[in-house]
């Protein structure tokens, strides 16, 4: 009888041990999944926070660029138009003076005509910088062709342009973003990269409209953050962001630069 009781107690102890082991494993699994899930959620939160911060940086870059553009336009209006119109006004006032000789009148009138013509030319240039008329009238393809022709006419650089997509369905705002990106890239290639050859190609790649830009300039170390975060690159990145696209940028010393970006 005692042997039976001992065996029953042992069985009960084994059962309790097994139950305790299962409960412990179950608790460990619950804690594991809880903390794993918590860690995953935290990683996602950190990722979202980084994305938000990055978007803030892009927006700040746009605002900074816009403010610089406004300041430049204001300076141009003051230096190139307002100052000339002030001189035109002064010369017009001098025409009212008595006892002017025919020669003096002729000089004043010629000054008025010359200064007025310069003011008109400068106002056209400022308007062109704000929104090139060719974009609004003929679309992005014609605008890029004109831009390429302007750079090729300098004889300092050879720019080739190939387009295999259609831009007609795009809004003017999108045209302008793409146009400004190319302007910035060309400016960087020539002023900083000392490039003599530039290639611009638009094509469909993996069902996305894609631009492939490259030059043969001096390039730079792409791994250095200071080379990646200049205002020019931030401006380009912000425009691609508004185009709902992505980009990749590669460069090495003495190997030029290459940028590939897509857009919707």
PDB file of C-alpha atoms in Angstrom:
ATOM      1  CA  UNK A   1       0.000   0.000   0.000  1.00  0.00           C
ATOM      2  CA  UNK A   2       2.815   2.363   0.872  1.00  0.00           C
ATOM      3  CA  UNK A   3       4.525   1.503  -2.391  1.00  0.00           C
ATOM      4  CA  UNK A   4       1.382   2.434  -4.319  1.00  0.00           C
ATOM      5  CA  UNK A   5       1.109   5.781  -2.497  1.00  0.00           C
ATOM      6  CA  UNK A   6       4.763   6.514  -3.201  1.00  0.00           C
ATOM      7  CA  UNK A   7       4.282   5.710  -6.881  1.00  0.00           C
ATOM      8  CA  UNK A   8       1.164   7.910  -7.030  1.00  0.00           C
ATOM      9  CA  UNK A   9       3.057  10.787  -5.392  1.00  0.00           C
ATOM     10  CA  UNK A  10       5.882  10.394  -7.854  1.00  0.00           C
ATOM     11  CA  UNK A  11       3.444  10.404 -10.758  1.00  0.00           C
ATOM     12  CA  UNK A  12       1.743  13.505  -9.371  1.00  0.00           C
ATOM     13  CA  UNK A  13       5.137  15.187  -8.911  1.00  0.00           C
ATOM     14  CA  UNK A  14       6.122  14.313 -12.469  1.00  0.00           C
ATOM     15  CA  UNK A  15       2.817  15.622 -13.780  1.00  0.00           C
ATOM     16  CA  UNK A  16       3.202  18.848 -11.799  1.00  0.00           C
ATOM     17  CA  UNK A  17       6.796  19.179 -13.024  1.00  0.00           C
ATOM     18  CA  UNK A  18       5.732  18.699 -16.625  1.00  0.00           C
ATOM     19  CA  UNK A  19       2.882  21.192 -16.220  1.00  0.00           C
ATOM     20  CA  UNK A  20       5.255  23.649 -14.568  1.00  0.00           C
ATOM     21  CA  UNK A  21       7.758  23.172 -17.389  1.00  0.00           C
ATOM     22  CA  UNK A  22       5.064  23.770 -20.025  1.00  0.00           C
ATOM     23  CA  UNK A  23       3.782  26.820 -18.174  1.00  0.00           C
ATOM     24  CA  UNK A  24       7.324  28.166 -17.869  1.00  0.00           C
ATOM     25  CA  UNK A  25       7.994  27.608 -21.575  1.00  0.00           C
ATOM     26  CA  UNK A  26       4.655  29.205 -22.438  1.00  0.00           C
ATOM     27  CA  UNK A  27       5.484  32.210 -20.269  1.00  0.00           C
ATOM     28  CA  UNK A  28       8.955  32.492 -21.805  1.00  0.00           C
ATOM     29  CA  UNK A  29       7.452  32.362 -25.305  1.00  0.00           C
ATOM     30  CA  UNK A  30       4.906  35.052 -24.395  1.00  0.00           C
ATOM     31  CA  UNK A  31       7.651  37.274 -22.975  1.00  0.00           C
ATOM     32  CA  UNK A  32       9.851  36.585 -25.995  1.00  0.00           C
ATOM     33  CA  UNK A  33       7.133  37.514 -28.493  1.00  0.00           C
ATOM     34  CA  UNK A  34       6.128  40.519 -26.393  1.00  0.00           C
ATOM     35  CA  UNK A  35       9.613  42.009 -26.258  1.00  0.00           C
ATOM     36  CA  UNK A  36      10.332  41.020 -29.873  1.00  0.00           C
ATOM     37  CA  UNK A  37       7.145  42.743 -30.987  1.00  0.00           C
ATOM     38  CA  UNK A  38       7.982  45.736 -28.834  1.00  0.00           C
ATOM     39  CA  UNK A  39      11.439  45.913 -30.406  1.00  0.00           C
ATOM     40  CA  UNK A  40       9.981  45.626 -33.916  1.00  0.00           C
ATOM     41  CA  UNK A  41       7.456  48.380 -33.166  1.00  0.00           C
ATOM     42  CA  UNK A  42      10.239  50.578 -31.795  1.00  0.00           C
ATOM     43  CA  UNK A  43      12.336  49.981 -34.903  1.00  0.00           C
ATOM     44  CA  UNK A  44       9.345  50.936 -37.084  1.00  0.00           C
ATOM     45  CA  UNK A  45       8.722  54.043 -34.987  1.00  0.00           C
ATOM     46  CA  UNK A  46      12.385  55.054 -35.289  1.00  0.00           C
ATOM     47  CA  UNK A  47      12.236  54.419 -39.029  1.00  0.00           C
ATOM     48  CA  UNK A  48       9.114  56.587 -39.373  1.00  0.00           C
ATOM     49  CA  UNK A  49      10.737  59.318 -37.275  1.00  0.00           C
ATOM     50  CA  UNK A  50      13.787  59.265 -39.554  1.00  0.00           C
ATOM     51  CA  UNK A  51      11.547  59.495 -42.608  1.00  0.00           C
ATOM     52  CA  UNK A  52       9.683  62.434 -41.080  1.00  0.00           C
ATOM     53  CA  UNK A  53      12.971  64.167 -40.236  1.00  0.00           C
ATOM     54  CA  UNK A  54      14.214  63.524 -43.758  1.00  0.00           C
ATOM     55  CA  UNK A  55      11.032  64.959 -45.242  1.00  0.00           C
ATOM     56  CA  UNK A  56      11.411  68.009 -42.991  1.00  0.00           C
ATOM     57  CA  UNK A  57      14.963  68.466 -44.281  1.00  0.00           C
ATOM     58  CA  UNK A  58      13.725  68.264 -47.874  1.00  0.00           C
ATOM     59  CA  UNK A  59      10.967  70.799 -47.227  1.00  0.00           C
ATOM     60  CA  UNK A  60      13.439  73.109 -45.461  1.00  0.00           C
ATOM     61  CA  UNK A  61      15.741  72.752 -48.451  1.00  0.00           C
ATOM     62  CA  UNK A  62      12.913  73.780 -50.782  1.00  0.00           C
ATOM     63  CA  UNK A  63      12.067  76.765 -48.592  1.00  0.00           C
ATOM     64  CA  UNK A  64      15.728  77.810 -48.387  1.00  0.00           C
ATOM     65  CA  UNK A  65      16.112  77.519 -52.153  1.00  0.00           C
ATOM     66  CA  UNK A  66      12.915  79.490 -52.736  1.00  0.00           C
ATOM     67  CA  UNK A  67      14.069  82.210 -50.349  1.00  0.00           C
ATOM     68  CA  UNK A  68      17.448  82.441 -52.083  1.00  0.00           C
ATOM     69  CA  UNK A  69      15.666  82.595 -55.432  1.00  0.00           C
ATOM     70  CA  UNK A  70      13.416  85.415 -54.181  1.00  0.00           C
ATOM     71  CA  UNK A  71      16.451  87.325 -52.901  1.00  0.00           C
ATOM     72  CA  UNK A  72      18.240  86.859 -56.222  1.00  0.00           C
ATOM     73  CA  UNK A  73      15.195  88.037 -58.181  1.00  0.00           C
ATOM     74  CA  UNK A  74      14.784  91.033 -55.865  1.00  0.00           C
ATOM     75  CA  UNK A  75      18.471  91.896 -56.356  1.00  0.00           C
ATOM     76  CA  UNK A  76      18.142  91.528 -60.134  1.00  0.00           C
ATOM     77  CA  UNK A  77      15.039  93.725 -60.189  1.00  0.00           C
ATOM     78  CA  UNK A  78      16.867  96.362 -58.179  1.00  0.00           C
ATOM     79  CA  UNK A  79      20.188  96.250 -60.049  1.00  0.00           C
ATOM     80  CA  UNK A  80      19.070  95.504 -63.593  1.00  0.00           C
ATOM     81  CA  UNK A  81      15.673  97.175 -63.893  1.00  0.00           C
ATOM     82  CA  UNK A  82      14.930  99.626 -61.085  1.00  0.00           C
ATOM     83  CA  UNK A  83      18.308 101.380 -61.330  1.00  0.00           C
ATOM     84  CA  UNK A  84      18.011 101.711 -65.104  1.00  0.00           C
ATOM     85  CA  UNK A  85      14.447 103.023 -64.898  1.00  0.00           C
ATOM     86  CA  UNK A  86      15.614 105.605 -62.361  1.00  0.00           C
ATOM     87  CA  UNK A  87      18.198 106.837 -64.863  1.00  0.00           C
ATOM     88  CA  UNK A  88      15.525 106.837 -67.599  1.00  0.00           C
ATOM     89  CA  UNK A  89      13.316 108.948 -65.322  1.00  0.00           C
ATOM     90  CA  UNK A  90      16.188 111.366 -64.668  1.00  0.00           C
ATOM     91  CA  UNK A  91      16.966 111.682 -68.382  1.00  0.00           C
ATOM     92  CA  UNK A  92      13.287 112.226 -69.160  1.00  0.00           C
ATOM     93  CA  UNK A  93      13.224 114.994 -66.590  1.00  0.00           C
ATOM     94  CA  UNK A  94      16.315 116.582 -68.203  1.00  0.00           C
ATOM     95  CA  UNK A  95      14.438 116.779 -71.511  1.00  0.00           C
ATOM     96  CA  UNK A  96      12.209 119.385 -69.866  1.00  0.00           C
ATOM     97  CA  UNK A  97      15.203 121.624 -69.292  1.00  0.00           C
ATOM     98  CA  UNK A  98      15.271 124.855 -71.273  1.00  0.00           C
ATOM     99  CA  UNK A  99      17.960 125.889 -73.730  1.00  0.00           C
ATOM    100  CA  UNK A 100      18.998 122.305 -74.584  1.00  0.00           C
ATOM    101  CA  UNK A 101      20.905 122.038 -77.838  1.00  0.00           C
ATOM    102  CA  UNK A 102      19.845 119.553 -80.482  1.00  0.00           C
ATOM    103  CA  UNK A 103      22.973 117.519 -79.739  1.00  0.00           C
ATOM    104  CA  UNK A 104      22.196 117.401 -75.989  1.00  0.00           C
ATOM    105  CA  UNK A 105      18.598 116.356 -76.684  1.00  0.00           C
ATOM    106  CA  UNK A 106      19.842 113.635 -79.040  1.00  0.00           C
ATOM    107  CA  UNK A 107      22.259 112.275 -76.402  1.00  0.00           C
ATOM    108  CA  UNK A 108      19.538 112.210 -73.733  1.00  0.00           C
ATOM    109  CA  UNK A 109      17.009 110.525 -76.040  1.00  0.00           C
ATOM    110  CA  UNK A 110      19.582 107.888 -77.078  1.00  0.00           C
ATOM    111  CA  UNK A 111      20.329 107.222 -73.390  1.00  0.00           C
ATOM    112  CA  UNK A 112      16.617 106.770 -72.677  1.00  0.00           C
ATOM    113  CA  UNK A 113      16.216 104.377 -75.628  1.00  0.00           C
ATOM    114  CA  UNK A 114      19.328 102.355 -74.725  1.00  0.00           C
ATOM    115  CA  UNK A 115      18.488 102.058 -71.016  1.00  0.00           C
ATOM    116  CA  UNK A 116      14.847 101.176 -71.765  1.00  0.00           C
ATOM    117  CA  UNK A 117      15.972  98.428 -74.150  1.00  0.00           C
ATOM    118  CA  UNK A 118      18.346  97.014 -71.508  1.00  0.00           C
ATOM    119  CA  UNK A 119      15.580  97.075 -68.884  1.00  0.00           C
ATOM    120  CA  UNK A 120      13.274  95.165 -71.273  1.00  0.00           C
ATOM    121  CA  UNK A 121      15.978  92.572 -72.009  1.00  0.00           C
ATOM    122  CA  UNK A 122      16.691  92.092 -68.304  1.00  0.00           C
ATOM    123  CA  UNK A 123      12.998  91.743 -67.451  1.00  0.00           C
ATOM    124  CA  UNK A 124      12.707  89.043 -70.148  1.00  0.00           C
ATOM    125  CA  UNK A 125      15.740  87.232 -68.706  1.00  0.00           C
ATOM    126  CA  UNK A 126      14.270  87.326 -65.186  1.00  0.00           C
ATOM    127  CA  UNK A 127      10.915  86.045 -66.479  1.00  0.00           C
ATOM    128  CA  UNK A 128      12.743  83.291 -68.390  1.00  0.00           C
ATOM    129  CA  UNK A 129      14.567  82.222 -65.237  1.00  0.00           C
ATOM    130  CA  UNK A 130      11.271  81.989 -63.336  1.00  0.00           C
ATOM    131  CA  UNK A 131       9.518  79.899 -65.991  1.00  0.00           C
ATOM    132  CA  UNK A 132      11.128  79.336 -69.401  1.00  0.00           C
ATOM    133  CA  UNK A 133       8.400  80.165 -71.962  1.00  0.00           C
ATOM    134  CA  UNK A 134       9.312  77.146 -74.068  1.00  0.00           C
ATOM    135  CA  UNK A 135       8.168  74.833 -71.238  1.00  0.00           C
ATOM    136  CA  UNK A 136       4.698  76.337 -71.135  1.00  0.00           C
ATOM    137  CA  UNK A 137       4.337  76.586 -74.912  1.00  0.00           C
ATOM    138  CA  UNK A 138       6.036  73.443 -76.201  1.00  0.00           C
ATOM    139  CA  UNK A 139       6.628  71.162 -73.202  1.00  0.00           C
ATOM    140  CA  UNK A 140       9.588  69.636 -71.409  1.00  0.00           C
ATOM    141  CA  UNK A 141      11.208  67.923 -74.410  1.00  0.00           C
ATOM    142  CA  UNK A 142      11.567  71.233 -76.257  1.00  0.00           C
ATOM    143  CA  UNK A 143      12.721  72.920 -73.044  1.00  0.00           C
ATOM    144  CA  UNK A 144      15.528  70.379 -72.541  1.00  0.00           C
ATOM    145  CA  UNK A 145      16.538  70.656 -76.203  1.00  0.00           C
ATOM    146  CA  UNK A 146      16.846  74.423 -75.789  1.00  0.00           C
ATOM    147  CA  UNK A 147      18.809  73.995 -72.539  1.00  0.00           C
ATOM    148  CA  UNK A 148      21.209  71.529 -74.198  1.00  0.00           C
ATOM    149  CA  UNK A 149      21.661  73.864 -77.176  1.00  0.00           C
ATOM    150  CA  UNK A 150      22.519  76.760 -74.846  1.00  0.00           C
ATOM    151  CA  UNK A 151      25.246  74.743 -73.112  1.00  0.00           C
ATOM    152  CA  UNK A 152      26.624  73.342 -76.382  1.00  0.00           C
ATOM    153  CA  UNK A 153      26.838  76.848 -77.829  1.00  0.00           C
ATOM    154  CA  UNK A 154      29.445  77.748 -75.190  1.00  0.00           C
ATOM    155  CA  UNK A 155      31.888  75.239 -76.795  1.00  0.00           C
ATOM    156  CA  UNK A 156      33.167  74.382 -73.288  1.00  0.00           C
ATOM    157  CA  UNK A 157      31.054  71.245 -72.959  1.00  0.00           C
ATOM    158  CA  UNK A 158      29.395  68.705 -75.249  1.00  0.00           C
ATOM    159  CA  UNK A 159      25.943  67.695 -74.014  1.00  0.00           C
ATOM    160  CA  UNK A 160      24.098  64.807 -75.652  1.00  0.00           C
ATOM    161  CA  UNK A 161      20.375  64.313 -75.103  1.00  0.00           C
ATOM    162  CA  UNK A 162      18.216  61.297 -75.937  1.00  0.00           C
ATOM    163  CA  UNK A 163      14.533  60.950 -75.075  1.00  0.00           C
ATOM    164  CA  UNK A 164      12.413  57.815 -75.432  1.00  0.00           C
ATOM    165  CA  UNK A 165       9.399  58.804 -73.301  1.00  0.00           C
ATOM    166  CA  UNK A 166       6.464  61.203 -73.602  1.00  0.00           C
ATOM    167  CA  UNK A 167       6.073  64.231 -71.336  1.00  0.00           C
ATOM    168  CA  UNK A 168       2.862  65.609 -72.832  1.00  0.00           C
ATOM    169  CA  UNK A 169       0.579  64.367 -70.039  1.00  0.00           C
ATOM    170  CA  UNK A 170       2.622  66.063 -67.306  1.00  0.00           C
ATOM    171  CA  UNK A 171       1.667  69.287 -65.564  1.00  0.00           C
ATOM    172  CA  UNK A 172       3.876  72.322 -66.073  1.00  0.00           C
ATOM    173  CA  UNK A 173       4.906  72.124 -62.406  1.00  0.00           C
ATOM    174  CA  UNK A 174       6.351  68.637 -62.967  1.00  0.00           C
ATOM    175  CA  UNK A 175       8.054  69.808 -66.150  1.00  0.00           C
ATOM    176  CA  UNK A 176       9.659  72.609 -64.182  1.00  0.00           C
ATOM    177  CA  UNK A 177      10.912  70.261 -61.428  1.00  0.00           C
ATOM    178  CA  UNK A 178      12.623  67.979 -63.973  1.00  0.00           C
ATOM    179  CA  UNK A 179      13.992  70.978 -65.869  1.00  0.00           C
ATOM    180  CA  UNK A 180      15.451  72.501 -62.672  1.00  0.00           C
ATOM    181  CA  UNK A 181      17.037  69.174 -61.718  1.00  0.00           C
ATOM    182  CA  UNK A 182      18.866  69.070 -65.053  1.00  0.00           C
ATOM    183  CA  UNK A 183      19.881  72.723 -64.693  1.00  0.00           C
ATOM    184  CA  UNK A 184      21.368  72.004 -61.259  1.00  0.00           C
ATOM    185  CA  UNK A 185      23.175  68.885 -62.483  1.00  0.00           C
ATOM    186  CA  UNK A 186      24.608  70.679 -65.514  1.00  0.00           C
ATOM    187  CA  UNK A 187      25.698  73.607 -63.383  1.00  0.00           C
ATOM    188  CA  UNK A 188      27.465  71.251 -60.949  1.00  0.00           C
ATOM    189  CA  UNK A 189      29.108  69.283 -63.783  1.00  0.00           C
ATOM    190  CA  UNK A 190      30.623  72.374 -65.380  1.00  0.00           C
ATOM    191  CA  UNK A 191      31.373  74.644 -62.428  1.00  0.00           C
ATOM    192  CA  UNK A 192      32.524  72.039 -59.928  1.00  0.00           C
ATOM    193  CA  UNK A 193      33.176  68.899 -61.965  1.00  0.00           C
ATOM    194  CA  UNK A 194      34.997  70.630 -64.851  1.00  0.00           C
ATOM    195  CA  UNK A 195      33.236  68.196 -67.183  1.00  0.00           C
ATOM    196  CA  UNK A 196      33.657  68.426 -70.957  1.00  0.00           C
ATOM    197  CA  UNK A 197      31.067  65.790 -71.835  1.00  0.00           C
ATOM    198  CA  UNK A 198      27.589  65.240 -70.381  1.00  0.00           C
ATOM    199  CA  UNK A 199      24.971  62.629 -71.290  1.00  0.00           C
ATOM    200  CA  UNK A 200      21.235  62.970 -70.574  1.00  0.00           C
ATOM    201  CA  UNK A 201      18.949  60.056 -71.393  1.00  0.00           C
ATOM    202  CA  UNK A 202      15.249  59.545 -70.649  1.00  0.00           C
ATOM    203  CA  UNK A 203      13.943  56.008 -70.944  1.00  0.00           C
ATOM    204  CA  UNK A 204      11.446  53.533 -69.483  1.00  0.00           C
ATOM    205  CA  UNK A 205      13.149  51.226 -66.999  1.00  0.00           C
ATOM    206  CA  UNK A 206      11.225  48.610 -65.011  1.00  0.00           C
ATOM    207  CA  UNK A 207       7.947  50.322 -66.002  1.00  0.00           C
ATOM    208  CA  UNK A 208       9.124  53.663 -64.607  1.00  0.00           C
ATOM    209  CA  UNK A 209      10.053  56.859 -66.408  1.00  0.00           C
ATOM    210  CA  UNK A 210      13.769  57.228 -65.727  1.00  0.00           C
ATOM    211  CA  UNK A 211      16.472  59.807 -66.356  1.00  0.00           C
ATOM    212  CA  UNK A 212      20.115  58.701 -66.596  1.00  0.00           C
ATOM    213  CA  UNK A 213      22.576  61.574 -66.202  1.00  0.00           C
ATOM    214  CA  UNK A 214      26.364  61.232 -66.344  1.00  0.00           C
ATOM    215  CA  UNK A 215      29.474  63.338 -66.978  1.00  0.00           C
ATOM    216  CA  UNK A 216      33.235  62.866 -67.391  1.00  0.00           C
ATOM    217  CA  UNK A 217      34.198  65.415 -64.729  1.00  0.00           C
ATOM    218  CA  UNK A 218      36.702  65.177 -61.888  1.00  0.00           C
ATOM    219  CA  UNK A 219      34.114  63.554 -59.602  1.00  0.00           C
ATOM    220  CA  UNK A 220      34.487  63.324 -55.840  1.00  0.00           C
ATOM    221  CA  UNK A 221      34.454  60.881 -52.935  1.00  0.00           C
ATOM    222  CA  UNK A 222      30.780  59.931 -52.721  1.00  0.00           C
ATOM    223  CA  UNK A 223      31.274  58.311 -49.307  1.00  0.00           C
ATOM    224  CA  UNK A 224      31.914  61.682 -47.635  1.00  0.00           C
ATOM    225  CA  UNK A 225      28.682  63.055 -46.168  1.00  0.00           C
ATOM    226  CA  UNK A 226      29.630  66.673 -46.823  1.00  0.00           C
ATOM    227  CA  UNK A 227      29.650  65.916 -50.562  1.00  0.00           C
ATOM    228  CA  UNK A 228      26.192  64.350 -50.373  1.00  0.00           C
ATOM    229  CA  UNK A 229      24.417  67.009 -48.350  1.00  0.00           C
ATOM    230  CA  UNK A 230      25.158  70.257 -50.160  1.00  0.00           C
ATOM    231  CA  UNK A 231      22.257  72.595 -50.808  1.00  0.00           C
ATOM    232  CA  UNK A 232      22.348  71.737 -54.515  1.00  0.00           C
ATOM    233  CA  UNK A 233      21.920  68.017 -53.860  1.00  0.00           C
ATOM    234  CA  UNK A 234      19.243  68.664 -51.236  1.00  0.00           C
ATOM    235  CA  UNK A 235      17.398  70.811 -53.764  1.00  0.00           C
ATOM    236  CA  UNK A 236      17.582  68.014 -56.351  1.00  0.00           C
ATOM    237  CA  UNK A 237      16.467  65.418 -53.809  1.00  0.00           C
ATOM    238  CA  UNK A 238      13.521  67.557 -52.710  1.00  0.00           C
ATOM    239  CA  UNK A 239      12.350  67.973 -56.314  1.00  0.00           C
ATOM    240  CA  UNK A 240      12.554  64.199 -56.892  1.00  0.00           C
ATOM    241  CA  UNK A 241      10.570  63.748 -53.670  1.00  0.00           C
ATOM    242  CA  UNK A 242       7.797  65.993 -55.040  1.00  0.00           C
ATOM    243  CA  UNK A 243       7.907  63.978 -58.273  1.00  0.00           C
ATOM    244  CA  UNK A 244       7.228  60.863 -56.142  1.00  0.00           C
ATOM    245  CA  UNK A 245      10.415  59.285 -57.429  1.00  0.00           C
ATOM    246  CA  UNK A 246      13.654  57.715 -56.246  1.00  0.00           C
ATOM    247  CA  UNK A 247      17.271  58.277 -57.197  1.00  0.00           C
ATOM    248  CA  UNK A 248      20.765  56.856 -56.958  1.00  0.00           C
ATOM    249  CA  UNK A 249      23.948  58.922 -57.136  1.00  0.00           C
ATOM    250  CA  UNK A 250      27.466  57.596 -57.643  1.00  0.00           C
ATOM    251  CA  UNK A 251      30.817  59.329 -58.051  1.00  0.00           C
ATOM    252  CA  UNK A 252      34.510  58.635 -57.621  1.00  0.00           C
ATOM    253  CA  UNK A 253      37.527  60.912 -57.955  1.00  0.00           C
ATOM    254  CA  UNK A 254      38.489  61.326 -61.638  1.00  0.00           C
ATOM    255  CA  UNK A 255      35.549  59.147 -62.742  1.00  0.00           C
ATOM    256  CA  UNK A 256      32.808  61.742 -63.094  1.00  0.00           C
ATOM    257  CA  UNK A 257      29.325  61.425 -61.663  1.00  0.00           C
ATOM    258  CA  UNK A 258      26.237  59.415 -62.519  1.00  0.00           C
ATOM    259  CA  UNK A 259      22.727  60.058 -61.308  1.00  0.00           C
ATOM    260  CA  UNK A 260      19.672  57.943 -62.082  1.00  0.00           C
ATOM    261  CA  UNK A 261      16.234  59.106 -60.982  1.00  0.00           C
ATOM    262  CA  UNK A 262      12.714  58.011 -61.800  1.00  0.00           C
ATOM    263  CA  UNK A 263       9.399  59.838 -61.497  1.00  0.00           C
ATOM    264  CA  UNK A 264       5.651  59.293 -61.833  1.00  0.00           C
TER     265      UNK A 264
END
